Short mmCIF file of C-alpha atoms and ligand atoms in Angstrom, two decimals:
data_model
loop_
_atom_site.label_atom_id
_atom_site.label_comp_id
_atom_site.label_asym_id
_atom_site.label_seq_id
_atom_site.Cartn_x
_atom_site.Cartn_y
_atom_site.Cartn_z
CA UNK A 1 0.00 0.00 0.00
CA UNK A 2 1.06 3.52 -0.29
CA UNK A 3 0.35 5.62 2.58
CA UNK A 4 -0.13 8.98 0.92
CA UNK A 5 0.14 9.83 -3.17
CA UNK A 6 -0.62 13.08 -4.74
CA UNK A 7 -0.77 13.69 -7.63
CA UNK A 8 -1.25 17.12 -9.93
CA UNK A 9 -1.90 19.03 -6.34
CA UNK A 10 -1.96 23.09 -7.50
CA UNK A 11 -2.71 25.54 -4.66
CA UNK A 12 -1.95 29.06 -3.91
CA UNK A 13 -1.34 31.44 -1.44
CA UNK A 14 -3.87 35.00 -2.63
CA UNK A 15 -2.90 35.09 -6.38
CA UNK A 16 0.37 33.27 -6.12
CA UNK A 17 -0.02 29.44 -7.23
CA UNK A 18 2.81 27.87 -4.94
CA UNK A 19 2.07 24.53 -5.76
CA UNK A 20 1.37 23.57 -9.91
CA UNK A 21 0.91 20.44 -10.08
CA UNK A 22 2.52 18.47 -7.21
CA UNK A 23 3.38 14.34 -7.97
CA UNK A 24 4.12 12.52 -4.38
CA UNK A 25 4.10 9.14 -3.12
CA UNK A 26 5.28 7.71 0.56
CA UNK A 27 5.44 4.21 0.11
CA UNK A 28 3.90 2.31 3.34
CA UNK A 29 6.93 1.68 5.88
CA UNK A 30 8.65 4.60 4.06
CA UNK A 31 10.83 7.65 5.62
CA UNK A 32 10.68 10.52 3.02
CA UNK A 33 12.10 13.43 3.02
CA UNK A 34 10.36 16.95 1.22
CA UNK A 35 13.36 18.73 0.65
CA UNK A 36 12.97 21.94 -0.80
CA UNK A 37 14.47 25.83 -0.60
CA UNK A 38 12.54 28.03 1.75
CA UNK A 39 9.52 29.04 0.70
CA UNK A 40 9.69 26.46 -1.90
CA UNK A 41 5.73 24.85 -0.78
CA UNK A 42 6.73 22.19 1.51
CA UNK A 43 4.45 23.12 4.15
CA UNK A 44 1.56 24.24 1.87
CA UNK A 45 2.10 20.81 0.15
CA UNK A 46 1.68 18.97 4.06
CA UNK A 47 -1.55 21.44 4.90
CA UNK A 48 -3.08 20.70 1.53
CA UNK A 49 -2.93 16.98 1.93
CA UNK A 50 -4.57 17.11 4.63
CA UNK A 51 -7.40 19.67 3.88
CA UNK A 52 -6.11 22.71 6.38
CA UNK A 53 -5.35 24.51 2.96
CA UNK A 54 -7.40 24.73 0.07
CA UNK A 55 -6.48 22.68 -3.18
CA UNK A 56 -6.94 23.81 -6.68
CA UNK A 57 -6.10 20.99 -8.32
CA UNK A 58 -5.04 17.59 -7.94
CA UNK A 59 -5.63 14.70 -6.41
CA UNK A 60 -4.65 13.04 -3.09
CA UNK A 61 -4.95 9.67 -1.75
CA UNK A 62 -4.27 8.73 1.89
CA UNK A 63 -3.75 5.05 3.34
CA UNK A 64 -6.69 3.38 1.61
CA UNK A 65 -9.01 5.87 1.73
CA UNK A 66 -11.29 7.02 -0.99
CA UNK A 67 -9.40 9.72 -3.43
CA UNK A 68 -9.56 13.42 -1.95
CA UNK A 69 -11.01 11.64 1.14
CA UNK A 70 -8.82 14.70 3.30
CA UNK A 71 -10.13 16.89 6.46
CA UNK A 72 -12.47 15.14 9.44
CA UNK A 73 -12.15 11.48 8.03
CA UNK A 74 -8.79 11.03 7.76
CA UNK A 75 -8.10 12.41 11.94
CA UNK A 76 -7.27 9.42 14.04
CA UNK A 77 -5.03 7.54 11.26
CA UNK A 78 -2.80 10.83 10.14
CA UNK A 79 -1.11 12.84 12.93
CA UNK A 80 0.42 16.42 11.57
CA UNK A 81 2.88 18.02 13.70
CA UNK A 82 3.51 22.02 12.14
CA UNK A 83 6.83 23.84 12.50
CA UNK A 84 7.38 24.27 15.76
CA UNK A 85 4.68 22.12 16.85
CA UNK A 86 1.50 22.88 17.93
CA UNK A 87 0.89 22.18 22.00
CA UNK A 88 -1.78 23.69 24.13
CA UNK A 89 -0.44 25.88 26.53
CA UNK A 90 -2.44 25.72 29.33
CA UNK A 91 -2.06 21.53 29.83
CA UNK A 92 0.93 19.24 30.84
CA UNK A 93 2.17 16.32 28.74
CA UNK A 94 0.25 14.02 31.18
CA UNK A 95 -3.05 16.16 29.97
CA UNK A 96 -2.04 16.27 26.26
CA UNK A 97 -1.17 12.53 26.60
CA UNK A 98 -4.99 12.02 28.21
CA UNK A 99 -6.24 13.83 25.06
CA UNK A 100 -4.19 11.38 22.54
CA UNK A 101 -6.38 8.52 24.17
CA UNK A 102 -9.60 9.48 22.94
CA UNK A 103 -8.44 10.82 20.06
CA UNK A 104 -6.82 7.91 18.44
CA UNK A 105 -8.16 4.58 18.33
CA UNK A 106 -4.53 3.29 18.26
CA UNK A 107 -2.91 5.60 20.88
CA UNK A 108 0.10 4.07 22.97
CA UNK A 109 0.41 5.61 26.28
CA UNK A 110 3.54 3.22 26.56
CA UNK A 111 5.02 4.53 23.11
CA UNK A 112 4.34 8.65 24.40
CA UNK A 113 5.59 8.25 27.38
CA UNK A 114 8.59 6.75 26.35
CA UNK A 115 9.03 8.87 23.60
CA UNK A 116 8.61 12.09 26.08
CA UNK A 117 11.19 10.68 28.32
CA UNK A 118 13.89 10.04 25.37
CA UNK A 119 13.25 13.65 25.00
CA UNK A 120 13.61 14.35 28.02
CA UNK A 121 10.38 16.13 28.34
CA UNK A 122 8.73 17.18 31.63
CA UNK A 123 6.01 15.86 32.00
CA UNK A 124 3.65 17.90 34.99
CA UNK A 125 4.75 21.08 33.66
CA UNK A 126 2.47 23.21 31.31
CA UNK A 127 3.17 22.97 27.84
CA UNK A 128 3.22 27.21 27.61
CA UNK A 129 6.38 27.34 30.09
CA UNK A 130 8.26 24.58 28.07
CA UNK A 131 11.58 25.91 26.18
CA UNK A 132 11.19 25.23 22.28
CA UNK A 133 12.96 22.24 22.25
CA UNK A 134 10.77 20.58 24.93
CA UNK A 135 7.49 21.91 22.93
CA UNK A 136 8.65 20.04 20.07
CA UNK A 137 9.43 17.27 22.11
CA UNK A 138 5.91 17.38 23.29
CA UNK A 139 4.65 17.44 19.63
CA UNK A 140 6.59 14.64 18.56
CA UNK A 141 6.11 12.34 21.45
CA UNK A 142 2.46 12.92 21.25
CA UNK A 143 2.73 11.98 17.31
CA UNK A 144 4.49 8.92 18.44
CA UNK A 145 1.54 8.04 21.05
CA UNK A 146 -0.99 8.45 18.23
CA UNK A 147 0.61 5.49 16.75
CA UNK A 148 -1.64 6.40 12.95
CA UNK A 149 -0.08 4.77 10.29
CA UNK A 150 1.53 8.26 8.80
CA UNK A 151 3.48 10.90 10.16
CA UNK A 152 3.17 14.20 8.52
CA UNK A 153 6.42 16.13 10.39
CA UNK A 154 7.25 19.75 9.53
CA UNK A 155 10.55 20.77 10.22
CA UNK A 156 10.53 18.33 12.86
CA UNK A 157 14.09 18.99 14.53
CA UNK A 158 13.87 22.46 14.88
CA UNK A 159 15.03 23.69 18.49
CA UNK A 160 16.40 19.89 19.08
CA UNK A 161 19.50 20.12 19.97
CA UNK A 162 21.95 17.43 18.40
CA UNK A 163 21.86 14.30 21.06
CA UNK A 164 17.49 14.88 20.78
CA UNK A 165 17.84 14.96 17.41
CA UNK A 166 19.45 11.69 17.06
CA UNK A 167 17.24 10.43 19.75
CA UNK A 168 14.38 11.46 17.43
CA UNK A 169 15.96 9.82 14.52
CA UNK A 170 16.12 6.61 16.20
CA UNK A 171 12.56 6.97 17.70
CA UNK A 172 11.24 7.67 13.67
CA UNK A 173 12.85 4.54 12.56
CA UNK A 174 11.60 2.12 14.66
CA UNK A 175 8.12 3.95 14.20
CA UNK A 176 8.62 3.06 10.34
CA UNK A 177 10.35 -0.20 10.79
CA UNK A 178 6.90 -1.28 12.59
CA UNK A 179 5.09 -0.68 8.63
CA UNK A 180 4.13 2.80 9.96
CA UNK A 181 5.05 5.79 7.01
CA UNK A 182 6.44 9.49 7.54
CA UNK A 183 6.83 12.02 5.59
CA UNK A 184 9.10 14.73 6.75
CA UNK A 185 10.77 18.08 5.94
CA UNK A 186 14.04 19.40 7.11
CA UNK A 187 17.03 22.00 5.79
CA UNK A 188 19.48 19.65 7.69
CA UNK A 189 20.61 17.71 5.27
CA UNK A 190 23.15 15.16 7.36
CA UNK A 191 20.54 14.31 9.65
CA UNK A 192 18.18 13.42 6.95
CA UNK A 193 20.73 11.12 5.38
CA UNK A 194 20.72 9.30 9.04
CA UNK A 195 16.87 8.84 8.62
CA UNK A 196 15.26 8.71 5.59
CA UNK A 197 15.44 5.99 2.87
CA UNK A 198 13.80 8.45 -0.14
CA UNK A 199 13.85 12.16 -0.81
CA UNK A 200 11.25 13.97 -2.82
CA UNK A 201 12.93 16.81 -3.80
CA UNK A 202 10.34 20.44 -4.64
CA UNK A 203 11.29 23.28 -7.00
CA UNK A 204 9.04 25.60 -8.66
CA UNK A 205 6.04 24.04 -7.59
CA UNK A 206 6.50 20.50 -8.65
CA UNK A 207 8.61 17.48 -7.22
CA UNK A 208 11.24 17.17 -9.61
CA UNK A 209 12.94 14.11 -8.39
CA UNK A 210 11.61 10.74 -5.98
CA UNK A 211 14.64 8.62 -5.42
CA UNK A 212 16.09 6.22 -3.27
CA UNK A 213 18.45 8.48 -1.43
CA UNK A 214 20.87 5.50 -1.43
CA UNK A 215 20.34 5.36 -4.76
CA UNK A 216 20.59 9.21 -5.55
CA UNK A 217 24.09 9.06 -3.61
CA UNK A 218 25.44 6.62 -5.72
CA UNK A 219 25.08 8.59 -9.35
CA UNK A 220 28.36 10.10 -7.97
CA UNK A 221 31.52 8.84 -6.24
CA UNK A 222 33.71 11.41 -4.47
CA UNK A 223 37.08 9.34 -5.16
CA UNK A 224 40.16 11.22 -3.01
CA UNK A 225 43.79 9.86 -3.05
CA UNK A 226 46.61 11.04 -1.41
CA UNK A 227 49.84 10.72 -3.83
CA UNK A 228 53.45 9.89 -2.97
CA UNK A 229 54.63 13.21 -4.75
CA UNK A 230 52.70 16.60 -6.12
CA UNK A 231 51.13 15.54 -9.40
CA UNK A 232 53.76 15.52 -12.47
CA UNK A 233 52.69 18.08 -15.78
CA UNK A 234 50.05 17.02 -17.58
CA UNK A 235 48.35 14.09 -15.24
CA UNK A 236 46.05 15.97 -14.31
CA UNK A 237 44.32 16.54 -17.49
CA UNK A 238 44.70 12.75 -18.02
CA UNK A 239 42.84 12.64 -15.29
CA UNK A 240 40.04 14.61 -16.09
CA UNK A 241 39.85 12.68 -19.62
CA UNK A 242 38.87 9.49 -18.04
CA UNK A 243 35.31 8.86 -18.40
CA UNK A 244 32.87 9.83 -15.70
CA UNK A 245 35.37 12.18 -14.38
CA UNK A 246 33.78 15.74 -13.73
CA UNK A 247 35.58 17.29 -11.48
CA UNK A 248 39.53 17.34 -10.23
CA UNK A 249 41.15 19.07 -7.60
CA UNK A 250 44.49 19.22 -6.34
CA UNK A 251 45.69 20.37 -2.87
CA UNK A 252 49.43 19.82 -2.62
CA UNK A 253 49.50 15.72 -2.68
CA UNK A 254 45.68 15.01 -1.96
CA UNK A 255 43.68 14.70 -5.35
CA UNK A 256 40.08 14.87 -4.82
CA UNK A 257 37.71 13.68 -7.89
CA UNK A 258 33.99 13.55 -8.42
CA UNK A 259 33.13 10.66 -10.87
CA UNK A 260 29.44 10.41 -12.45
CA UNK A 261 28.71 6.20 -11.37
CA UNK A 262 31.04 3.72 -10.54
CA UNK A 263 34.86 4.62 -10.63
CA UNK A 264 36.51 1.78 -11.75
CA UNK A 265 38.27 3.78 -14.79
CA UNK A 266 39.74 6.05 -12.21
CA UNK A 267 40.99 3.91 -9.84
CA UNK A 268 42.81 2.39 -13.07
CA UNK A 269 44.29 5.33 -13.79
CA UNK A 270 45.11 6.54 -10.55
CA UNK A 271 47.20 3.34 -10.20
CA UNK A 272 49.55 4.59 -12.60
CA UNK A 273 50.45 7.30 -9.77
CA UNK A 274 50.98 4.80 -7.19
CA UNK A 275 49.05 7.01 -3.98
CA UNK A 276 49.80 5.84 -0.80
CA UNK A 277 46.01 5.51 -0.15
CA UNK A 278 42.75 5.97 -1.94
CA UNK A 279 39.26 6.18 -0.32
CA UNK A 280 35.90 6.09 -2.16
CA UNK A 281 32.33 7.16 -0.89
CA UNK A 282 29.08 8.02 -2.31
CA UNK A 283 28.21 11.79 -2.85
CA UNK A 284 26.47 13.43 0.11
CA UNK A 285 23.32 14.46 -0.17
CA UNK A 286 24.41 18.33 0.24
CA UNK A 287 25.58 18.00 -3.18
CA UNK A 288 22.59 16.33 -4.65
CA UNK A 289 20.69 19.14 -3.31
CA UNK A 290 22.98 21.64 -4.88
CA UNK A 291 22.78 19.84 -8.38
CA UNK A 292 19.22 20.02 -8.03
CA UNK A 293 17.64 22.41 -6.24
CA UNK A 294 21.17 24.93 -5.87
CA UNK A 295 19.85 28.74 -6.64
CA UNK A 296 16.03 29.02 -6.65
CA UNK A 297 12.98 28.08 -4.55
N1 LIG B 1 -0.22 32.59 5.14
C1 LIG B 1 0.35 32.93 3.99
N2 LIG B 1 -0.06 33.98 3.27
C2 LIG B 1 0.50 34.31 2.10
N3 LIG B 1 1.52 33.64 1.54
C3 LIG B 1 1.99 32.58 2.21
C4 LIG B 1 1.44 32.17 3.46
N4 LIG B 1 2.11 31.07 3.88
C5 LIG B 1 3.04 30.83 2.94
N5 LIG B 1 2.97 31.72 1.94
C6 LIG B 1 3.84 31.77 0.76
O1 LIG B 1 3.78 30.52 0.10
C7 LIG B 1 5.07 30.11 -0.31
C8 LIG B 1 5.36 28.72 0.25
O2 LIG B 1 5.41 28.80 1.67
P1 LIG B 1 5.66 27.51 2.53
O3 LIG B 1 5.55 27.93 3.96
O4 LIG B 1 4.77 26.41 2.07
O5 LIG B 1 7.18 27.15 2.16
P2 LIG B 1 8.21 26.16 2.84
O6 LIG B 1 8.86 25.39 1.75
O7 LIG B 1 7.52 25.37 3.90
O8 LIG B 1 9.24 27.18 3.47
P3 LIG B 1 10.28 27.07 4.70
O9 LIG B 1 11.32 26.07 4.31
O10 LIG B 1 10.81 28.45 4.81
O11 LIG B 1 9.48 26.66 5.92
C9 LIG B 1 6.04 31.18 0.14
O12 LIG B 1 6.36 31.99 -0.96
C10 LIG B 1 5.28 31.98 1.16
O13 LIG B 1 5.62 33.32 1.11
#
């Protein structure tokens, strides 16, 4: 099954169309990212799904419910958590935890509870007098209780700082290891190589990539080798002749290449130079980004 799928979605903001025709899917058991420049639609895209914005096109589909079947019905199987999340100010996690049980037919007090303690959240304290990276905390370990089968997460790190936001990470992928789907946005681009498997990736209103981010990484190899002397005359632009090469750099006897695919040709012709060691990894996903969605939103 796939838990959510747009397709076509167009909506504006006044007379600006921010979204022209939107394609998405979040395959069930899934951890996508919506990456995209700000202001790019991201969170108009994760309001529209779910009916808090109005659509002007398109279609969406969520779990197995009926096309366009958004608002109302699908509360209780979805659970949306905005930037910044949204808590009630006036009640304690213990309260907002009491709400979660009639809300959701699924609700885990177990799973919140735990959740709220991996993030270190108070629980008798009122959510208003909670820093910002407790609030969130709150959100997110009251998303966790729900236990619905997809996670809609805006920005969901911001105001963690870095040992809950690994925390969180490791809390999200047990959530989806479990069949459970989330769809997620975030400018940090490391952490979301820690977490999730695809990225969906939104420019001028439309998703111009879905890939495996595994995948994605492996178009390019970042090949660097450190050499036993400075480069002689003229290897260099042997270098850059070998195919799949597309980019060469030199810094005194470290040689740093980008290669499009696999770089067996390289490593061939880098043994000609006889480097004392060579080391090979897949692109990050910063530079993905760059290729892709580098300059406008
Ligand atoms: N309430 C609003 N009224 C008018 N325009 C809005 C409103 N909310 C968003 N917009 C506009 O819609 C566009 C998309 O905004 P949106 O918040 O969806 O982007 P985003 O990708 O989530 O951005 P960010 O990464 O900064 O959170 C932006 O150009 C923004 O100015």
């Amino acid at each position: 099954m796939t838990a959510l799928q747009v397709a076509g979605l167009v909506a504006r903001h006044g007379r600006r169309t921010v979204l022209r025709g939107a394609d998405l899917q979040v395959p069930q058991g899934s951890i996508t990212a919506l990456l995209g420049q700000n202001g790019s639609g991201k969170s108009t895209l994760m309001r529209s799904v779910l009916g808090l914005h109005p659509r002007q096109g398109g279609t969406v589909r969520v779990l197995d419910l009926p096309e366009n079947v958004t608002g109302p019905q699908v509360r209780g199987r979805v659970t949306y958590v905005p930037t910044g999340g949204a808590v009630m100010p006036q009640e304690t996690a213990r309260t907002h935890f009491e709400f979660g049980r009639r809300i959701y037919p699924r609700w885990s007090l177990e799973r919140a509870l735990e959740s709220a303690a991996d993030l270190h959240v108070p629980l008798d304290q009122r959510a208003g007098r909670l820093s910002t990276g407790q609030r969130m905390g709150l959100a997110l370990a009251y998303a966790l209780g729900s236990s619905t089968e997809l996670l809609l997460l805006d920005e969901p790190t911001n105001g963690l700082d870095p040992d809950h936001r690994r925390r969180l990470a490791q809390l999200l992928v047990a959530y989806a290891s479990n069949g459970n789907s989330v769809l997620l946005s975030s400018h940090v681009l490391p952490e979301v190589e820690g977490l999730a498997d695809r990225g969906a990736f939104l420019r001028g209103g439309r998703i111009i990539l879905e890939a495996d981010l595994d995948d994605l990484r492996a178009q390019h190899t970042i090949v660097q080798a450190i050499l036993p002397d400075v480069l002689p005359a003229g290897a260099i632009q042997r270098l850059r002749a070998v195919p799949g090469v597309q980019d060469c750099e030199v810094q005194g006897r470290t040689l740093t290449v980008q290669v499009q695919g696999e770089p067996g040709a390289l490593l061939a012709a880098l043994a000609d130079l006889k480097p004392v060691d060579v080391q090979s990894k897949p692109q990050p996903l910063a530079d993905a980004y760059a290729d892709l969605l580098g300059g406008a939103a």
